[in-house]
XYZ file of C-alpha atoms in Angstrom:
308
model
C 119.915 143.071 68.223
C 121.438 139.650 68.735
C 121.589 138.549 72.368
C 125.002 137.492 73.667
C 125.588 133.753 73.872
C 125.877 132.406 77.430
C 129.091 130.382 77.543
C 129.537 129.901 81.299
C 126.729 127.310 81.722
C 128.216 125.178 78.951
C 131.708 125.560 80.424
C 130.361 124.294 83.755
C 128.803 121.273 82.058
C 132.050 120.486 80.253
C 134.107 120.825 83.446
C 131.769 118.523 85.371
C 131.859 115.984 82.568
C 135.646 116.038 82.647
C 135.738 115.465 86.414
C 133.245 112.595 86.215
C 135.131 110.912 83.385
C 138.414 111.413 85.215
C 136.868 109.659 88.202
C 136.093 106.598 86.101
C 132.409 107.230 85.382
C 131.294 105.995 81.958
C 130.377 108.719 79.417
C 126.696 107.758 79.181
C 126.369 107.627 82.962
C 128.163 110.983 83.281
C 125.567 112.654 81.074
C 122.798 110.998 83.102
C 124.192 112.297 86.398
C 124.264 115.832 84.983
C 120.760 115.499 83.536
C 119.367 114.520 86.941
C 120.352 117.960 88.283
C 119.911 120.163 85.215
C 120.960 123.809 85.112
C 118.240 126.267 84.116
C 119.267 126.845 80.501
C 120.941 123.540 79.666
C 118.444 121.152 81.256
C 116.662 120.087 78.066
C 119.972 119.617 76.305
C 121.385 117.403 79.074
C 118.286 115.224 79.219
C 118.264 114.760 75.434
C 121.955 113.873 75.293
C 121.727 111.568 78.317
C 118.827 109.687 76.729
C 120.690 109.349 73.435
C 123.945 108.279 75.101
C 122.054 105.686 77.138
C 120.695 104.245 73.892
C 124.192 104.048 72.419
C 123.760 106.900 69.947
C 126.736 109.224 69.256
C 126.895 112.161 71.660
C 127.772 114.503 68.797
C 124.580 113.676 66.897
C 122.493 113.914 70.065
C 123.740 117.444 70.774
C 123.136 118.593 67.199
C 119.647 117.057 67.204
C 118.831 118.820 70.481
C 119.947 122.131 68.974
C 117.637 121.526 66.032
C 114.478 122.267 68.029
C 115.368 125.976 67.818
C 115.128 126.722 71.544
C 118.859 127.378 71.876
C 119.295 129.359 68.654
C 122.430 128.595 66.670
C 124.169 127.476 69.902
C 127.780 127.681 68.649
C 129.017 126.761 72.129
C 127.095 123.465 72.092
C 128.180 122.775 68.534
C 131.746 123.339 69.688
C 131.295 120.795 72.483
C 129.799 118.304 70.036
C 132.728 118.778 67.671
C 135.300 118.489 70.477
C 133.692 115.273 71.717
C 133.565 113.817 68.210
C 137.169 114.796 67.410
C 138.441 113.276 70.660
C 136.486 110.080 69.997
C 137.669 109.710 66.392
C 141.275 110.663 67.143
C 141.576 108.463 70.215
C 142.369 111.423 72.450
C 141.528 110.940 76.142
C 138.165 112.550 76.841
C 138.804 113.865 80.357
C 141.900 115.999 79.539
C 140.238 117.074 76.301
C 137.160 118.329 78.137
C 139.283 120.010 80.814
C 141.122 121.956 78.100
C 137.866 122.752 76.286
C 136.284 124.036 79.507
C 139.254 126.368 79.992
C 138.778 127.629 76.418
C 135.065 128.235 76.986
C 135.708 130.136 80.212
C 138.287 132.263 78.431
C 135.763 132.996 75.683
C 133.135 133.827 78.310
C 135.532 136.306 79.896
C 136.169 137.914 76.504
C 132.414 138.156 75.969
C 131.823 139.785 79.361
C 134.561 142.344 78.779
C 133.177 143.254 75.359
C 129.631 143.577 76.686
C 130.916 145.844 79.464
C 132.787 147.972 76.939
C 129.624 148.326 74.828
C 127.364 149.156 77.783
C 128.303 152.851 77.769
C 127.730 153.462 74.045
C 124.437 151.550 74.176
C 123.231 153.666 77.093
C 124.247 156.809 75.202
C 122.247 155.711 72.165
C 119.124 155.118 74.276
C 119.537 158.428 76.090
C 119.864 160.663 73.047
C 116.863 159.022 71.395
C 114.729 160.424 74.218
C 115.775 164.044 73.710
C 112.936 165.023 71.311
C 110.326 163.658 73.719
C 111.956 165.609 76.560
C 111.747 168.784 74.478
C 108.076 168.170 73.749
C 107.239 167.600 77.418
C 109.285 170.640 78.383
C 107.079 172.827 76.183
C 103.964 171.380 77.829
C 105.454 172.017 81.274
C 105.958 175.678 80.340
C 102.233 175.985 79.663
C 102.259 175.879 75.862
C 99.838 173.594 74.042
C 102.542 172.064 71.860
C 100.819 168.683 71.502
C 97.676 170.293 70.089
C 99.822 172.319 67.701
C 101.524 169.136 66.476
C 98.339 167.174 65.780
C 95.852 169.843 64.670
C 97.771 172.336 62.525
C 99.344 171.867 59.122
C 102.789 173.152 60.198
C 102.562 171.000 63.328
C 101.680 167.877 61.359
C 104.613 168.547 59.057
C 106.952 168.879 62.043
C 105.488 165.728 63.612
C 105.932 163.653 60.447
C 109.468 164.851 59.809
C 110.445 164.490 63.476
C 109.135 160.934 63.741
C 110.877 159.989 60.501
C 114.156 161.373 61.821
C 113.675 159.525 65.117
C 113.072 156.242 63.302
C 116.154 156.843 61.174
C 118.227 157.647 64.271
C 117.041 154.499 66.043
C 117.832 152.293 63.047
C 121.193 153.988 62.463
C 122.237 153.737 66.120
C 121.192 150.087 66.299
C 123.266 149.310 63.213
C 126.293 151.080 64.677
C 125.999 149.207 67.979
C 125.487 145.886 66.174
C 128.580 146.502 64.050
C 130.652 146.876 67.223
C 129.443 143.575 68.695
C 131.807 140.561 68.685
C 132.205 139.096 65.205
C 132.884 135.538 66.413
C 131.379 133.835 69.426
C 134.136 131.197 69.576
C 137.416 132.623 68.220
C 140.240 130.078 68.167
C 137.896 127.083 68.349
C 139.196 125.609 65.086
C 142.738 125.627 66.466
C 141.553 124.004 69.696
C 139.878 121.210 67.728
C 143.045 120.416 65.787
C 145.021 120.474 69.057
C 142.594 117.892 70.446
C 143.000 115.726 67.358
C 146.814 115.723 67.299
C 146.936 115.020 71.046
C 145.539 111.598 70.154
C 148.834 110.747 68.465
C 147.526 110.593 64.906
C 149.113 112.148 61.827
C 148.479 115.765 60.873
C 146.566 114.942 57.653
C 144.356 112.504 59.546
C 143.788 115.075 62.319
C 142.763 117.731 59.799
C 140.372 115.325 58.099
C 138.759 114.391 61.421
C 138.335 118.040 62.405
C 136.852 118.977 59.040
C 134.396 116.095 59.225
C 133.394 117.064 62.771
C 132.908 120.717 61.825
C 130.651 119.745 58.939
C 128.754 117.207 61.009
C 128.156 119.676 63.846
C 127.362 122.680 61.646
C 130.236 124.821 62.921
C 130.846 128.012 60.954
C 134.327 128.836 59.701
C 136.196 130.896 62.299
C 138.832 132.187 59.878
C 141.672 130.228 61.479
C 142.758 128.208 58.448
C 145.656 130.487 57.493
C 147.004 130.573 61.049
C 146.530 126.819 61.298
C 148.668 126.236 58.216
C 151.421 128.504 59.582
C 151.462 126.783 62.972
C 151.567 123.301 61.487
C 154.417 124.299 59.178
C 156.331 125.770 62.120
C 155.762 122.592 64.107
C 157.030 120.478 61.213
C 160.170 122.556 60.641
C 161.013 122.894 64.333
C 160.194 119.296 65.165
C 158.030 120.229 68.163
C 154.556 118.925 69.079
C 151.815 120.874 67.360
C 149.256 120.695 70.189
C 150.988 123.251 72.408
C 151.528 125.666 69.534
C 147.911 125.334 68.439
C 146.539 126.029 71.923
C 148.866 129.016 72.238
C 147.583 130.423 68.937
C 143.993 129.812 70.052
C 144.672 131.861 73.188
C 146.192 134.575 71.008
C 143.086 134.576 68.796
C 140.963 135.202 71.878
C 143.241 138.011 73.050
C 143.038 139.606 69.608
C 139.242 139.306 69.664
C 139.214 141.075 73.025
C 141.447 143.891 71.754
C 139.441 144.303 68.558
C 136.226 144.490 70.570
C 137.679 147.156 72.851
C 138.728 149.224 69.834
C 135.280 148.952 68.249
C 133.617 149.958 71.516
C 135.897 152.993 71.843
C 135.200 154.033 68.246
C 131.471 153.578 68.811
C 131.370 156.369 71.389
C 132.440 158.746 68.608
C 130.439 157.355 65.688
C 127.218 157.486 67.730
C 127.520 161.265 67.625
C 126.795 161.176 63.880
C 123.135 160.090 64.151
C 122.847 162.463 67.108
C 123.838 165.448 64.974
C 122.162 164.375 61.746
C 118.873 162.978 63.069
C 118.250 163.443 66.795
C 119.007 167.149 67.122
C 116.882 168.110 64.072
C 114.102 165.907 65.477
C 114.451 167.729 68.798
C 114.013 171.045 66.999
C 111.024 169.791 65.025
C 109.201 168.117 67.932
C 110.280 170.260 70.852
C 111.205 173.733 69.649
C 109.155 174.306 66.479
C 105.748 173.538 68.110
C 106.683 175.886 70.932
C 107.428 178.695 68.484
C 104.274 177.973 66.501
C 102.228 178.068 69.702
C 103.787 181.392 70.743
C 103.226 182.943 67.314
C 99.628 181.651 67.172
C 98.882 183.028 70.637
C 100.396 186.385 69.742
C 98.410 186.625 66.506
C 95.235 185.599 68.362
C 95.714 188.384 70.898
C 96.289 190.952 68.154
């Protein structure tokens, strides 16, 4: 199962960068200050970017290159930072306010992630619990004084029950894992595409130029499509017709995308508590009968026949 992405450490880095830049520290020196006191997870990244920035290389490329060693996985949060930095640089948007706004977005996404993980904790615990029922039944038979384990491994009926029970347990484990995975968040960074365009237009450039810069940055940083293109077109059209700045509308829609992601995750978690009952009834309970009850009955019948 895919591990949740840790967004809070990156948000802290972005916030500190914004404060340093706001205080007049040069970008390359800001990265170096952060690299000298590296957080646990982001230390290698900060050192790599600080070295590259000190050599005059683009920060965007340095972040992407550091991701390429595979230690951080896909790292969509770092790719988002790289894209935001590149968009602000190309569009002429001030870096400090841009990073402040991006840090707020990352913290909002981190909150969404925590809420979804909390909502999924109950269903995940249920899945692990029910998978242990057949083993409990088997041990219960042993505790009652019946040699159920010997029956399972030394008799033909027992071997049949063991094979079928283990197959059902494997199927239940796979099925439950798929159900839990399907309820996990679909996007790690919902609304990021809208945030990037908001950064670009805040630099005072035209909409077509802003869109081109964002598209180039997304490609350069390897950012996956977040499905925001349709909403983006609607917001830009509304901004054009109403004659209002697009940046505020775009950030508002990005916040809405995160709220919708939170609501969708809550609904999936609630539905998961019900759908997990399907592998319980189809696989786990039959496995419980095969591994816990059937050997007990076979042992009783064998003992009775032996006495007679």
